PDB file of C-alpha atoms in Angstrom:
ATOM      1  CA  MET A  17      35.593 111.630  57.829  1.00 55.00           C
ATOM      2  CA  THR A  18      38.266 110.400  55.348  1.00 57.00           C
ATOM      3  CA  ALA A  19      40.695 107.468  55.283  1.00 57.00           C
ATOM      4  CA  LYS A  20      43.055 105.776  52.782  1.00 57.00           C
ATOM      5  CA  ASN A  21      42.782 102.405  51.159  1.00 54.00           C
ATOM      6  CA  TYR A  22      45.636  99.974  50.418  1.00 58.00           C
ATOM      7  CA  ALA A  23      46.392 101.867  47.184  1.00 60.00           C
ATOM      8  CA  GLY A  24      46.759 105.080  49.077  1.00 60.00           C
ATOM      9  CA  ASN A  25      43.577 106.613  47.732  1.00 61.00           C
ATOM     10  CA  ASP A  26      41.346 108.688  49.965  1.00 62.00           C
ATOM     11  CA  ILE A  27      38.149 107.097  51.079  1.00 59.00           C
ATOM     12  CA  GLU A  28      35.348 109.309  52.359  1.00 63.00           C
ATOM     13  CA  SER A  29      32.689 107.797  54.557  1.00 59.00           C
ATOM     14  CA  ASN A  30      29.029 108.722  54.582  1.00 62.00           C
ATOM     15  CA  LYS A  31      27.921 111.398  56.995  1.00 62.00           C
ATOM     16  CA  SER A  32      25.681 110.557  59.894  1.00 59.00           C
ATOM     17  CA  SER A  33      23.932 112.564  62.554  1.00 62.00           C
ATOM     18  CA  VAL A  34      21.862 111.862  65.684  1.00 59.00           C
ATOM     19  CA  GLU A  35      18.849 113.903  66.644  1.00 64.00           C
ATOM     20  CA  TYR A  36      17.602 114.105  70.218  1.00 56.00           C
ATOM     21  CA  ILE A  37      14.042 115.051  71.143  1.00 58.00           C
ATOM     22  CA  VAL A  38      13.984 116.652  74.566  1.00 53.00           C
ATOM     23  CA  GLU A  39      10.622 116.485  76.272  1.00 57.00           C
ATOM     24  CA  PRO A  40       9.932 119.539  78.411  1.00 63.00           C
ATOM     25  CA  LEU A  41       9.679 118.871  82.132  1.00 71.00           C
ATOM     26  CA  GLU A  42       6.122 119.038  83.381  1.00 85.00           C
ATOM     27  CA  ASP A  43       4.818 121.037  86.299  1.00 91.00           C
ATOM     28  CA  LYS A  44       2.043 119.268  88.173  1.00 95.00           C
ATOM     29  CA  ILE A  45      -0.008 119.347  91.362  1.00 97.00           C
ATOM     30  CA  ASP A  46      -1.728 116.313  92.883  1.00 98.00           C
ATOM     31  CA  LEU A  47      -4.862 116.300  95.063  1.00 98.00           C
ATOM     32  CA  LYS A  48      -5.926 113.666  97.580  1.00 98.00           C
ATOM     33  CA  LYS A  49      -9.299 114.160  99.251  1.00 98.00           C
ATOM     34  CA  LYS A  50     -10.842 112.272 102.164  1.00 97.00           C
ATOM     35  CA  VAL A  51     -13.643 112.657 104.682  1.00 97.00           C
ATOM     36  CA  SER A  52     -13.495 112.052 108.435  1.00 97.00           C
ATOM     37  CA  HIS A  53     -16.575 109.775 108.465  1.00 94.00           C
ATOM     38  CA  SER A  54     -17.512 107.378 105.695  1.00 93.00           C
ATOM     39  CA  SER A  55     -21.035 107.285 107.139  1.00 92.00           C
ATOM     40  CA  ALA A  56     -22.953 109.835 109.194  1.00 94.00           C
ATOM     41  CA  LYS A  57     -26.427 110.712 110.442  1.00 92.00           C
ATOM     42  CA  PRO A  58     -28.442 113.757 109.329  1.00 94.00           C
ATOM     43  CA  GLY A  59     -27.372 116.726 111.437  1.00 94.00           C
ATOM     44  CA  GLU A  60     -23.920 115.270 112.134  1.00 95.00           C
ATOM     45  CA  LYS A  61     -20.759 117.193 111.205  1.00 97.00           C
ATOM     46  CA  VAL A  62     -17.989 115.728 109.035  1.00 97.00           C
ATOM     47  CA  ASP A  63     -14.582 117.104 108.082  1.00 98.00           C
ATOM     48  CA  TYR A  64     -13.311 117.137 104.515  1.00 98.00           C
ATOM     49  CA  ILE A  65      -9.513 117.032 104.174  1.00 98.00           C
ATOM     50  CA  PHE A  66      -7.689 118.013 100.981  1.00 98.00           C
ATOM     51  CA  THR A  67      -3.941 117.457 100.561  1.00 98.00           C
ATOM     52  CA  VAL A  68      -2.223 119.191  97.624  1.00 98.00           C
ATOM     53  CA  THR A  69       1.323 118.186  96.612  1.00 98.00           C
ATOM     54  CA  ASN A  70       3.636 119.849  94.089  1.00 97.00           C
ATOM     55  CA  THR A  71       4.729 116.792  92.074  1.00 96.00           C
ATOM     56  CA  GLY A  72       6.126 118.691  89.092  1.00 93.00           C
ATOM     57  CA  GLU A  73       9.237 117.327  87.362  1.00 87.00           C
ATOM     58  CA  ASP A  74      10.530 120.840  86.657  1.00 85.00           C
ATOM     59  CA  LYS A  75      10.985 121.566  90.380  1.00 89.00           C
ATOM     60  CA  LYS A  76       9.274 124.940  90.161  1.00 93.00           C
ATOM     61  CA  ASN A  77       7.090 126.729  92.667  1.00 96.00           C
ATOM     62  CA  ILE A  78       3.337 126.831  92.194  1.00 97.00           C
ATOM     63  CA  SER A  79       1.554 129.788  93.749  1.00 97.00           C
ATOM     64  CA  ASN A  80      -2.013 130.692  94.789  1.00 98.00           C
ATOM     65  CA  ILE A  81      -3.093 127.159  95.650  1.00 98.00           C
ATOM     66  CA  LYS A  82      -6.829 126.768  96.302  1.00 98.00           C
ATOM     67  CA  ILE A  83      -9.492 124.057  96.330  1.00 98.00           C
ATOM     68  CA  ILE A  84     -12.523 123.923  94.060  1.00 98.00           C
ATOM     69  CA  ASP A  85     -15.289 121.663  95.468  1.00 98.00           C
ATOM     70  CA  ASP A  86     -18.694 121.461  93.800  1.00 96.00           C
ATOM     71  CA  LEU A  87     -20.684 120.804  96.994  1.00 97.00           C
ATOM     72  CA  LEU A  88     -18.870 123.043  99.458  1.00 97.00           C
ATOM     73  CA  ASP A  89     -18.603 125.946  97.013  1.00 97.00           C
ATOM     74  CA  ALA A  90     -22.329 125.737  96.279  1.00 96.00           C
ATOM     75  CA  GLU A  91     -23.049 125.862 100.034  1.00 95.00           C
ATOM     76  CA  GLY A  92     -20.640 128.776 100.553  1.00 97.00           C
ATOM     77  CA  ILE A  93     -18.475 126.767 102.956  1.00 97.00           C
ATOM     78  CA  PRO A  94     -14.863 127.999 103.082  1.00 98.00           C
ATOM     79  CA  ILE A  95     -12.018 125.541 102.497  1.00 98.00           C
ATOM     80  CA  THR A  96      -8.988 126.828 104.388  1.00 98.00           C
ATOM     81  CA  HIS A  97      -5.408 125.752 105.020  1.00 98.00           C
ATOM     82  CA  ASN A  98      -5.089 127.471 108.388  1.00 96.00           C
ATOM     83  CA  GLY A  99      -8.665 127.953 109.539  1.00 94.00           C
ATOM     84  CA  THR A 100      -8.925 131.360 107.880  1.00 96.00           C
ATOM     85  CA  ASP A 101      -7.264 131.643 104.472  1.00 98.00           C
ATOM     86  CA  THR A 102      -8.580 129.871 101.392  1.00 98.00           C
ATOM     87  CA  VAL A 103      -5.462 130.474  99.247  1.00 98.00           C
ATOM     88  CA  PHE A 104      -1.990 129.113 100.016  1.00 98.00           C
ATOM     89  CA  PRO A 105       0.692 131.553  98.730  1.00 98.00           C
ATOM     90  CA  VAL A 106       3.514 129.345  97.401  1.00 97.00           C
ATOM     91  CA  LEU A 107       3.935 125.573  97.194  1.00 97.00           C
ATOM     92  CA  GLY A 108       7.539 124.531  96.638  1.00 96.00           C
ATOM     93  CA  PRO A 109       8.746 121.443  94.759  1.00 96.00           C
ATOM     94  CA  SER A 110       7.662 118.196  96.495  1.00 95.00           C
ATOM     95  CA  ASP A 111       5.936 120.205  99.237  1.00 97.00           C
ATOM     96  CA  SER A 112       2.367 119.582 100.428  1.00 98.00           C
ATOM     97  CA  VAL A 113      -0.336 121.672 102.023  1.00 98.00           C
ATOM     98  CA  THR A 114      -3.559 120.514 103.687  1.00 98.00           C
ATOM     99  CA  PHE A 115      -6.913 122.279 103.432  1.00 98.00           C
ATOM    100  CA  LYS A 116      -9.951 121.480 105.586  1.00 98.00           C
ATOM    101  CA  ALA A 117     -13.664 122.216 105.633  1.00 98.00           C
ATOM    102  CA  LYS A 118     -16.473 121.276 108.016  1.00 97.00           C
ATOM    103  CA  TYR A 119     -19.846 120.198 106.633  1.00 98.00           C
ATOM    104  CA  THR A 120     -23.143 119.425 108.372  1.00 97.00           C
ATOM    105  CA  ILE A 121     -25.181 116.585 106.879  1.00 97.00           C
ATOM    106  CA  PRO A 122     -28.609 117.995 105.915  1.00 96.00           C
ATOM    107  CA  GLU A 123     -31.603 116.768 107.884  1.00 94.00           C
ATOM    108  CA  ASP A 124     -33.299 115.573 104.687  1.00 94.00           C
ATOM    109  CA  ALA A 125     -30.223 113.753 103.342  1.00 94.00           C
ATOM    110  CA  SER A 126     -30.524 110.149 102.202  1.00 90.00           C
ATOM    111  CA  GLY A 127     -28.499 107.592 100.289  1.00 92.00           C
ATOM    112  CA  GLU A 128     -25.020 109.017  99.719  1.00 95.00           C
ATOM    113  CA  ILE A 129     -23.478 112.452  99.519  1.00 96.00           C
ATOM    114  CA  VAL A 130     -20.904 112.438  96.713  1.00 95.00           C
ATOM    115  CA  ASN A 131     -18.851 115.498  95.896  1.00 94.00           C
ATOM    116  CA  ASN A 132     -15.903 116.172  93.615  1.00 97.00           C
ATOM    117  CA  ALA A 133     -12.966 118.516  94.045  1.00 98.00           C
ATOM    118  CA  HIS A 134      -9.776 119.626  92.340  1.00 98.00           C
ATOM    119  CA  ALA A 135      -6.975 122.021  93.198  1.00 98.00           C
ATOM    120  CA  GLU A 136      -5.843 125.028  91.203  1.00 98.00           C
ATOM    121  CA  GLY A 137      -2.679 127.099  91.251  1.00 97.00           C
ATOM    122  CA  THR A 138      -0.618 129.514  89.171  1.00 97.00           C
ATOM    123  CA  ARG A 139       2.516 128.678  87.181  1.00 94.00           C
ATOM    124  CA  LEU A 140       5.511 131.003  87.083  1.00 93.00           C
ATOM    125  CA  ASN A 141       4.354 132.286  83.678  1.00 93.00           C
ATOM    126  CA  GLY A 142       0.970 133.235  85.126  1.00 94.00           C
ATOM    127  CA  GLU A 143      -0.989 130.358  83.616  1.00 95.00           C
ATOM    128  CA  THR A 144      -3.491 128.406  85.726  1.00 97.00           C
ATOM    129  CA  ILE A 145      -2.646 124.807  86.569  1.00 97.00           C
ATOM    130  CA  SER A 146      -5.257 122.270  87.698  1.00 97.00           C
ATOM    131  CA  SER A 147      -4.826 119.022  89.600  1.00 98.00           C
ATOM    132  CA  ASN A 148      -6.553 115.704  89.174  1.00 97.00           C
ATOM    133  CA  GLU A 149     -10.151 115.420  90.412  1.00 98.00           C
ATOM    134  CA  ASP A 150     -10.842 113.428  93.560  1.00 98.00           C
ATOM    135  CA  THR A 151     -14.125 112.297  95.107  1.00 97.00           C
ATOM    136  CA  ALA A 152     -15.378 111.633  98.646  1.00 97.00           C
ATOM    137  CA  LYS A 153     -18.537 109.773  99.638  1.00 96.00           C
ATOM    138  CA  VAL A 154     -20.558 109.854 102.852  1.00 97.00           C
ATOM    139  CA  HIS A 155     -23.152 107.134 103.388  1.00 95.00           C
ATOM    140  CA  ILE A 156     -26.189 108.579 105.160  1.00 95.00           C
ATOM    141  CA  GLN A 157     -27.291 106.605 108.215  1.00 93.00           C
ATOM    142  CA  ILE A 158     -31.064 106.298 108.439  1.00 92.00           C
ATOM    143  CA  PRO A 159     -31.982 104.203 111.492  1.00 91.00           C
ATOM    144  CA  GLY A 160     -35.319 102.425 111.637  1.00 94.00           C
ATOM    145  CA  LEU A 161     -36.954  99.877 113.917  1.00 95.00           C
ATOM    146  CA  SER A 162     -40.358  98.217 113.771  1.00 95.00           C
ATOM    147  CA  PHE A 163     -41.947  96.345 116.692  1.00 95.00           C
ATOM    148  CA  GLU A 164     -44.825  93.879 116.742  1.00 95.00           C
ATOM    149  CA  LYS A 165     -46.268  92.264 119.838  1.00 95.00           C
ATOM    150  CA  SER A 166     -48.691  89.341 119.927  1.00 94.00           C
ATOM    151  CA  VAL A 167     -50.158  86.880 122.405  1.00 94.00           C
ATOM    152  CA  GLU A 168     -51.304  83.284 121.907  1.00 95.00           C
ATOM    153  CA  PRO A 169     -54.016  82.446 122.685  1.00 94.00           C
ATOM    154  CA  GLU A 170     -55.755  85.800 122.718  1.00 90.00           C
ATOM    155  CA  SER A 171     -58.368  84.468 125.170  1.00 90.00           C
ATOM    156  CA  GLN A 172     -57.496  82.325 128.179  1.00 89.00           C
ATOM    157  CA  GLU A 173     -58.991  81.137 131.486  1.00 90.00           C
ATOM    158  CA  PRO A 174     -57.592  82.364 134.799  1.00 90.00           C
ATOM    159  CA  GLY A 175     -54.768  80.210 136.073  1.00 90.00           C
ATOM    160  CA  LYS A 176     -53.691  79.120 132.611  1.00 93.00           C
ATOM    161  CA  GLY A 177     -50.781  80.358 130.553  1.00 94.00           C
ATOM    162  CA  VAL A 178     -50.328  82.465 127.415  1.00 95.00           C
ATOM    163  CA  ASP A 179     -47.260  83.070 125.266  1.00 96.00           C
ATOM    164  CA  TYR A 180     -46.156  86.565 124.275  1.00 96.00           C
ATOM    165  CA  THR A 181     -43.919  87.244 121.269  1.00 96.00           C
ATOM    166  CA  PHE A 182     -42.153  90.548 120.602  1.00 96.00           C
ATOM    167  CA  THR A 183     -40.708  90.808 117.075  1.00 97.00           C
ATOM    168  CA  VAL A 184     -38.302  93.618 116.191  1.00 97.00           C
ATOM    169  CA  THR A 185     -37.087  94.364 112.651  1.00 97.00           C
ATOM    170  CA  ASN A 186     -34.274  96.664 111.595  1.00 97.00           C
ATOM    171  CA  THR A 187     -35.960  98.765 108.903  1.00 95.00           C
ATOM    172  CA  GLY A 188     -33.068 101.212 108.547  1.00 93.00           C
ATOM    173  CA  ASN A 189     -29.768 101.069 106.669  1.00 92.00           C
ATOM    174  CA  VAL A 190     -27.396 100.914 109.654  1.00 91.00           C
ATOM    175  CA  ASP A 191     -26.649  98.272 112.273  1.00 93.00           C
ATOM    176  CA  LEU A 192     -28.460  98.563 115.606  1.00 96.00           C
ATOM    177  CA  TYR A 193     -26.771  97.564 118.856  1.00 96.00           C
ATOM    178  CA  ASP A 194     -27.824  96.618 122.387  1.00 97.00           C
ATOM    179  CA  ILE A 195     -31.488  96.102 121.557  1.00 97.00           C
ATOM    180  CA  THR A 196     -33.347  95.651 124.826  1.00 96.00           C
ATOM    181  CA  ILE A 197     -36.954  94.904 125.705  1.00 96.00           C
ATOM    182  CA  ALA A 198     -38.864  95.820 128.832  1.00 94.00           C
ATOM    183  CA  ASP A 199     -42.419  94.911 129.767  1.00 93.00           C
ATOM    184  CA  PRO A 200     -43.839  96.057 133.134  1.00 92.00           C
ATOM    185  CA  LEU A 201     -46.486  93.330 133.347  1.00 92.00           C
ATOM    186  CA  THR A 202     -46.134  91.669 136.745  1.00 91.00           C
ATOM    187  CA  GLY A 203     -45.584  87.938 136.476  1.00 92.00           C
ATOM    188  CA  LEU A 204     -44.316  88.036 132.871  1.00 94.00           C
ATOM    189  CA  THR A 205     -41.290  85.749 132.441  1.00 95.00           C
ATOM    190  CA  PHE A 206     -39.045  86.041 129.399  1.00 96.00           C
ATOM    191  CA  THR A 207     -37.878  82.730 127.947  1.00 96.00           C
ATOM    192  CA  THR A 208     -35.306  84.431 125.693  1.00 96.00           C
ATOM    193  CA  PRO A 209     -32.620  86.944 126.650  1.00 96.00           C
ATOM    194  CA  THR A 210     -33.991  90.463 126.999  1.00 95.00           C
ATOM    195  CA  LYS A 211     -30.986  92.001 125.237  1.00 96.00           C
ATOM    196  CA  LEU A 212     -29.729  91.459 121.695  1.00 96.00           C
ATOM    197  CA  THR A 213     -26.177  92.541 120.868  1.00 96.00           C
ATOM    198  CA  ARG A 214     -26.612  93.454 117.207  1.00 97.00           C
ATOM    199  CA  LEU A 215     -29.294  93.617 114.524  1.00 97.00           C
ATOM    200  CA  LYS A 216     -28.286  94.274 110.910  1.00 96.00           C
ATOM    201  CA  PRO A 217     -30.487  96.036 108.324  1.00 95.00           C
ATOM    202  CA  THR A 218     -33.527  93.904 107.289  1.00 96.00           C
ATOM    203  CA  GLU A 219     -32.821  91.391 110.086  1.00 97.00           C
ATOM    204  CA  ARG A 220     -35.498  90.539 112.639  1.00 96.00           C
ATOM    205  CA  TYR A 221     -35.483  88.933 116.056  1.00 97.00           C
ATOM    206  CA  THR A 222     -38.259  87.618 118.288  1.00 97.00           C
ATOM    207  CA  PHE A 223     -38.244  87.919 122.057  1.00 97.00           C
ATOM    208  CA  LYS A 224     -40.517  85.457 123.852  1.00 97.00           C
ATOM    209  CA  ALA A 225     -42.211  85.436 127.245  1.00 97.00           C
ATOM    210  CA  GLU A 226     -44.688  83.369 129.244  1.00 96.00           C
ATOM    211  CA  TYR A 227     -47.492  84.605 131.452  1.00 95.00           C
ATOM    212  CA  THR A 228     -50.079  82.951 133.681  1.00 93.00           C
ATOM    213  CA  VAL A 229     -53.458  84.656 133.727  1.00 91.00           C
ATOM    214  CA  PRO A 230     -54.202  85.596 137.371  1.00 89.00           C
ATOM    215  CA  GLU A 231     -57.285  84.581 139.322  1.00 85.00           C
ATOM    216  CA  THR A 232     -59.026  87.959 139.133  1.00 77.00           C
ATOM    217  CA  ASP A 233     -62.325  89.303 137.904  1.00 60.00           C
ATOM    218  CA  GLU A 234     -60.679  91.418 135.186  1.00 68.00           C
ATOM    219  CA  SER A 235     -62.110  90.814 131.721  1.00 69.00           C
ATOM    220  CA  HIS A 236     -58.891  91.705 129.919  1.00 78.00           C
ATOM    221  CA  ILE A 237     -55.231  92.512 130.579  1.00 81.00           C
ATOM    222  CA  ASP A 238     -53.500  95.521 129.030  1.00 81.00           C
ATOM    223  CA  ASN A 239     -49.745  95.897 128.998  1.00 82.00           C
ATOM    224  CA  THR A 240     -47.224  97.870 126.997  1.00 89.00           C
ATOM    225  CA  ALA A 241     -43.720  96.787 126.045  1.00 93.00           C
ATOM    226  CA  LYS A 242     -40.780  99.079 125.274  1.00 93.00           C
ATOM    227  CA  ILE A 243     -37.866  98.527 122.863  1.00 94.00           C
ATOM    228  CA  GLU A 244     -34.604 100.478 122.914  1.00 95.00           C
ATOM    229  CA  ALA A 245     -31.660 100.302 120.524  1.00 95.00           C
ATOM    230  CA  PHE A 246     -28.480 102.230 119.787  1.00 93.00           C
ATOM    231  CA  ILE A 247     -26.655 103.154 116.611  1.00 84.00           C
ATOM    232  CA  GLY A 248     -23.016 102.073 116.514  1.00 69.00           C
TER     233      GLY A 248
END
């Protein structure tokens, strides 16, 4: 660029230029994984759900979408988008597809089942594209209940009373509900409710009952109590 000064002489300015760095648009797929039950018992079935979304900025199709899952693949369990096919043909820009798989908790399972997954697809140039990795956890329910029964005093005269205690402890890792006690001994009177709504892991509760020793010639009295509980 040139200009003139007051004397009429040409003035030439310095040259300048601007450079632009254009970042290429990125193609991308995103995976979200979840499980139908966050906790389950051995032998119970759970559903794994995988949602793959084409989140690429370049707005291009991604083909041959499939799920790679370390646990399910090792067990040979198919992960399908329609109940049959394990590969989804073409996923358009911003589109999503859902895959599912059914898994049975092993009978010897304990603690947690943790498995990782990612999705894979094919770019337009034939290259493989991988998604983020996502994890799902299933807490294994192991119910347990201990029961102790005692009587005080252990020896008593006919016509006098004894006190029975029935102590239950939740020895498992899941809550127990509707814990009930039943004792068929005729004349036994419970002084506490015979049903407990809820018992958390490691918690214990004591049912109590009174009994008057009958005027008989029996040298001892045998009776058996029964405890029932349910898993929520």
